[in-house]
């Protein structure tokens, strides 16, 4: 009764919009193609119109990003939203598990390796961020048996890149019993450290880090809380990003 009268009294404000937005936020079903095309039309009218000058400049002068952002292909991790970035800010490599193959196998995984070389030696970025995340399917898959299946061949091979991560974690745990969630988080965070180490095997990365022109950062994004922790190498631990001193 009371709710109804309230709604009648102020028809403009509450009933329509907030409830619609709420549903959109809570619905985890990905948008279909039709919706994406509709959204593109809105982007043209709104975002593009507002940022016309920026796009014109980016088209004429090319890109000059300072940051190379390596993260997972996971649809829940969106670099430009997490960092509130504009076009031209981030050069992005998205690859399953945000794994970085060591340089010795660069030619086997040349798609990934070429993005690293381009970011570091052509664009000359100043920072590389390796951003892992919670609930990572690739890190979980390291502990599963992937079937011998032509539809899973590449996945099986790609997960081998992170085999050393799994071995290290299992050694760390030893005989302790660890629940699945803890095991996954430990693997996700250990993996970030290993990928940083692998990046340093690339000649361009090594040269520019040693010359003080490039810094590498490890970030861990918690999907549930929206928080990021960064890897502090000196203390060998992850710390809330708010406390980063640079």
Short mmCIF file of C-alpha atoms in Angstrom, two decimals:
data_model
loop_
_atom_site.label_atom_id
_atom_site.label_comp_id
_atom_site.label_asym_id
_atom_site.label_seq_id
_atom_site.Cartn_x
_atom_site.Cartn_y
_atom_site.Cartn_z
CA UNK A 1 0.00 0.00 0.00
CA UNK A 2 2.49 2.59 1.24
CA UNK A 3 5.03 1.82 -1.55
CA UNK A 4 2.35 2.24 -4.20
CA UNK A 5 1.38 5.70 -3.01
CA UNK A 6 5.01 6.75 -2.90
CA UNK A 7 5.52 5.68 -6.49
CA UNK A 8 2.40 7.53 -7.60
CA UNK A 9 3.47 10.67 -5.81
CA UNK A 10 6.77 10.90 -7.72
CA UNK A 11 6.41 9.08 -11.01
CA UNK A 12 9.40 10.81 -12.59
CA UNK A 13 12.09 9.78 -10.18
CA UNK A 14 12.33 6.30 -8.83
CA UNK A 15 10.39 3.57 -10.55
CA UNK A 16 11.85 3.32 -14.02
CA UNK A 17 15.59 3.91 -14.22
CA UNK A 18 17.20 2.54 -11.05
CA UNK A 19 15.47 -0.83 -11.29
CA UNK A 20 16.52 -1.20 -14.94
CA UNK A 21 20.14 -0.33 -14.09
CA UNK A 22 20.14 -2.75 -11.21
CA UNK A 23 19.11 -5.61 -13.47
CA UNK A 24 21.84 -4.71 -15.95
CA UNK A 25 24.51 -4.74 -13.25
CA UNK A 26 23.41 -8.04 -11.76
CA UNK A 27 22.93 -9.90 -15.02
CA UNK A 28 26.15 -11.76 -15.84
CA UNK A 29 24.90 -13.07 -19.16
CA UNK A 30 27.06 -11.35 -21.80
CA UNK A 31 25.39 -8.87 -24.13
CA UNK A 32 24.38 -10.21 -27.53
CA UNK A 33 25.67 -8.85 -30.84
CA UNK A 34 22.55 -6.75 -31.46
CA UNK A 35 23.06 -4.93 -28.16
CA UNK A 36 26.75 -4.35 -28.89
CA UNK A 37 25.87 -2.79 -32.25
CA UNK A 38 23.26 -0.58 -30.59
CA UNK A 39 25.88 0.44 -28.02
CA UNK A 40 28.30 1.27 -30.83
CA UNK A 41 25.75 3.74 -32.23
CA UNK A 42 25.55 5.37 -28.80
CA UNK A 43 29.35 5.45 -28.58
CA UNK A 44 29.50 7.30 -31.91
CA UNK A 45 26.92 9.85 -30.79
CA UNK A 46 28.27 10.34 -27.28
CA UNK A 47 31.84 9.26 -26.53
CA UNK A 48 33.26 9.76 -30.01
CA UNK A 49 31.62 13.15 -30.48
CA UNK A 50 32.99 14.35 -27.14
CA UNK A 51 36.50 13.07 -27.93
CA UNK A 52 36.70 13.88 -31.64
CA UNK A 53 39.89 15.91 -31.26
CA UNK A 54 41.65 13.15 -29.39
CA UNK A 55 40.81 10.60 -32.09
CA UNK A 56 41.94 12.98 -34.84
CA UNK A 57 45.27 13.47 -33.07
CA UNK A 58 45.72 9.75 -32.44
CA UNK A 59 45.04 9.09 -36.12
CA UNK A 60 47.49 11.77 -37.30
CA UNK A 61 50.30 11.42 -34.77
CA UNK A 62 50.02 7.73 -33.92
CA UNK A 63 50.03 6.16 -30.48
CA UNK A 64 52.45 7.05 -27.67
CA UNK A 65 51.35 4.92 -24.73
CA UNK A 66 53.58 4.94 -21.65
CA UNK A 67 52.14 1.70 -20.27
CA UNK A 68 52.12 -1.85 -21.62
CA UNK A 69 49.34 -3.75 -19.82
CA UNK A 70 49.55 -7.56 -19.92
CA UNK A 71 46.47 -9.27 -18.56
CA UNK A 72 44.17 -12.24 -19.00
CA UNK A 73 41.59 -12.59 -21.77
CA UNK A 74 38.97 -13.02 -19.02
CA UNK A 75 35.91 -10.87 -19.77
CA UNK A 76 35.68 -9.76 -16.12
CA UNK A 77 39.01 -7.95 -16.28
CA UNK A 78 38.74 -4.72 -18.27
CA UNK A 79 42.01 -2.73 -18.19
CA UNK A 80 40.59 0.58 -19.42
CA UNK A 81 37.79 0.51 -16.83
CA UNK A 82 40.04 -0.51 -13.92
CA UNK A 83 42.52 2.29 -14.73
CA UNK A 84 39.99 4.80 -16.14
CA UNK A 85 42.12 5.03 -19.30
CA UNK A 86 41.45 6.79 -22.56
CA UNK A 87 42.31 5.63 -26.08
CA UNK A 88 46.07 6.00 -26.51
CA UNK A 89 46.91 5.32 -22.85
CA UNK A 90 47.46 1.56 -22.73
CA UNK A 91 49.10 -0.85 -25.15
CA UNK A 92 47.38 -4.08 -24.18
CA UNK A 93 48.26 -7.76 -24.48
CA UNK A 94 45.44 -10.06 -23.40
CA UNK A 95 46.25 -13.71 -23.31
CA UNK A 96 44.92 -16.67 -21.34
CA UNK A 97 46.26 -16.59 -17.77
CA UNK A 98 48.44 -13.55 -18.57
CA UNK A 99 51.29 -16.02 -19.06
CA UNK A 100 54.50 -14.79 -20.67
CA UNK A 101 56.56 -17.46 -22.43
CA UNK A 102 60.31 -17.10 -21.77
CA UNK A 103 62.36 -15.65 -24.61
CA UNK A 104 63.90 -19.01 -25.54
CA UNK A 105 60.47 -20.18 -26.75
CA UNK A 106 59.49 -16.79 -28.23
CA UNK A 107 59.29 -18.15 -31.76
CA UNK A 108 56.90 -20.91 -30.67
CA UNK A 109 54.63 -18.24 -29.20
CA UNK A 110 55.48 -15.42 -31.58
CA UNK A 111 52.07 -13.71 -31.28
CA UNK A 112 52.71 -12.97 -27.62
CA UNK A 113 56.44 -12.35 -28.03
CA UNK A 114 55.93 -9.89 -30.89
CA UNK A 115 53.57 -7.78 -28.75
CA UNK A 116 56.26 -7.63 -26.05
CA UNK A 117 58.98 -6.67 -28.55
CA UNK A 118 56.78 -4.04 -30.17
CA UNK A 119 55.76 -2.44 -26.85
CA UNK A 120 59.29 -2.38 -25.48
CA UNK A 121 61.55 -1.76 -28.49
CA UNK A 122 59.30 0.16 -30.90
CA UNK A 123 56.81 2.06 -28.73
CA UNK A 124 59.38 2.26 -25.91
CA UNK A 125 56.83 2.15 -23.10
CA UNK A 126 58.05 3.19 -19.65
CA UNK A 127 56.09 0.64 -17.62
CA UNK A 128 54.93 -2.94 -18.02
CA UNK A 129 52.10 -4.07 -15.77
CA UNK A 130 51.47 -7.81 -15.49
CA UNK A 131 47.95 -7.96 -14.09
CA UNK A 132 46.70 -11.31 -12.81
CA UNK A 133 43.31 -11.76 -11.21
CA UNK A 134 41.22 -13.85 -8.82
CA UNK A 135 39.08 -16.79 -10.01
CA UNK A 136 41.49 -17.36 -12.91
CA UNK A 137 40.41 -20.32 -15.03
CA UNK A 138 43.90 -20.81 -16.48
CA UNK A 139 45.49 -21.09 -13.03
CA UNK A 140 42.80 -23.57 -11.95
CA UNK A 141 43.34 -25.57 -15.16
CA UNK A 142 47.00 -26.16 -14.25
CA UNK A 143 45.72 -28.71 -11.71
CA UNK A 144 43.26 -30.40 -14.05
CA UNK A 145 43.76 -33.05 -16.68
CA UNK A 146 43.10 -31.51 -20.06
CA UNK A 147 41.89 -34.24 -22.42
CA UNK A 148 43.80 -35.17 -25.58
CA UNK A 149 41.32 -33.50 -27.87
CA UNK A 150 41.94 -31.64 -31.14
CA UNK A 151 39.71 -28.87 -29.78
CA UNK A 152 41.96 -28.42 -26.72
CA UNK A 153 45.40 -28.92 -28.29
CA UNK A 154 46.55 -25.32 -28.11
CA UNK A 155 45.19 -24.85 -24.58
CA UNK A 156 47.13 -27.89 -23.41
CA UNK A 157 50.34 -26.55 -24.94
CA UNK A 158 49.82 -23.00 -23.68
CA UNK A 159 49.32 -24.18 -20.08
CA UNK A 160 52.81 -25.72 -20.24
CA UNK A 161 54.18 -22.16 -20.13
CA UNK A 162 52.99 -22.01 -16.50
CA UNK A 163 54.08 -25.53 -15.54
CA UNK A 164 57.00 -24.09 -13.48
CA UNK A 165 54.46 -22.02 -11.51
CA UNK A 166 52.51 -25.14 -10.58
CA UNK A 167 55.69 -27.03 -9.61
CA UNK A 168 56.83 -24.16 -7.40
CA UNK A 169 53.45 -23.85 -5.67
CA UNK A 170 53.21 -27.59 -4.98
CA UNK A 171 56.73 -27.51 -3.49
CA UNK A 172 55.78 -24.50 -1.34
CA UNK A 173 52.70 -26.24 0.01
CA UNK A 174 54.51 -29.50 0.68
CA UNK A 175 52.37 -31.73 2.90
CA UNK A 176 50.07 -28.94 4.08
CA UNK A 177 46.43 -29.29 3.11
CA UNK A 178 45.19 -26.22 1.31
CA UNK A 179 41.64 -25.63 0.11
CA UNK A 180 41.04 -25.09 -3.59
CA UNK A 181 40.47 -21.33 -3.28
CA UNK A 182 43.72 -20.82 -1.37
CA UNK A 183 45.59 -22.99 -3.87
CA UNK A 184 44.22 -20.97 -6.80
CA UNK A 185 45.07 -17.61 -5.20
CA UNK A 186 48.58 -18.78 -4.33
CA UNK A 187 49.00 -19.96 -7.93
CA UNK A 188 47.63 -16.69 -9.37
CA UNK A 189 50.00 -14.59 -7.27
CA UNK A 190 53.02 -16.84 -7.80
CA UNK A 191 52.34 -16.77 -11.52
CA UNK A 192 52.61 -12.98 -11.59
CA UNK A 193 56.13 -13.21 -10.12
CA UNK A 194 57.11 -15.87 -12.67
CA UNK A 195 55.81 -13.84 -15.60
CA UNK A 196 57.89 -10.85 -14.45
CA UNK A 197 60.93 -13.15 -14.39
CA UNK A 198 60.08 -14.42 -17.89
CA UNK A 199 59.76 -10.85 -19.19
CA UNK A 200 63.32 -10.20 -18.05
CA UNK A 201 64.57 -12.93 -20.45
CA UNK A 202 63.66 -10.68 -23.43
CA UNK A 203 66.77 -8.76 -24.55
CA UNK A 204 64.90 -5.47 -25.07
CA UNK A 205 63.21 -5.68 -21.68
CA UNK A 206 66.47 -6.53 -19.90
CA UNK A 207 68.37 -3.73 -21.64
CA UNK A 208 65.80 -1.04 -20.90
CA UNK A 209 65.21 -2.14 -17.30
CA UNK A 210 68.96 -2.11 -16.66
CA UNK A 211 69.24 1.36 -18.27
CA UNK A 212 66.51 2.63 -15.94
CA UNK A 213 64.13 3.34 -18.84
CA UNK A 214 61.57 0.65 -18.03
CA UNK A 215 59.90 -0.63 -14.85
CA UNK A 216 57.92 -3.84 -14.45
CA UNK A 217 55.00 -4.09 -12.04
CA UNK A 218 52.94 -7.05 -10.85
CA UNK A 219 49.27 -6.37 -10.05
CA UNK A 220 46.63 -8.72 -8.67
CA UNK A 221 43.01 -7.74 -9.35
CA UNK A 222 40.33 -9.15 -7.07
CA UNK A 223 37.15 -9.49 -9.12
CA UNK A 224 34.84 -9.70 -6.11
CA UNK A 225 36.17 -6.67 -4.17
CA UNK A 226 37.43 -4.60 -7.10
CA UNK A 227 40.73 -4.11 -5.25
CA UNK A 228 44.22 -4.31 -6.69
CA UNK A 229 47.31 -5.41 -4.80
CA UNK A 230 50.80 -4.84 -6.19
CA UNK A 231 53.80 -7.09 -5.81
CA UNK A 232 56.50 -5.61 -3.58
CA UNK A 233 59.70 -7.31 -4.67
CA UNK A 234 61.77 -6.31 -1.64
CA UNK A 235 59.26 -7.71 0.79
CA UNK A 236 58.14 -10.50 -1.57
CA UNK A 237 54.50 -9.82 -0.78
CA UNK A 238 51.37 -8.26 -2.26
CA UNK A 239 50.27 -4.90 -0.85
CA UNK A 240 47.17 -2.74 -1.57
CA UNK A 241 47.89 -0.50 -4.56
CA UNK A 242 46.86 2.57 -2.56
CA UNK A 243 50.12 2.17 -0.65
CA UNK A 244 52.33 2.19 -3.76
CA UNK A 245 55.12 4.73 -3.35
CA UNK A 246 56.72 4.43 -6.81
#
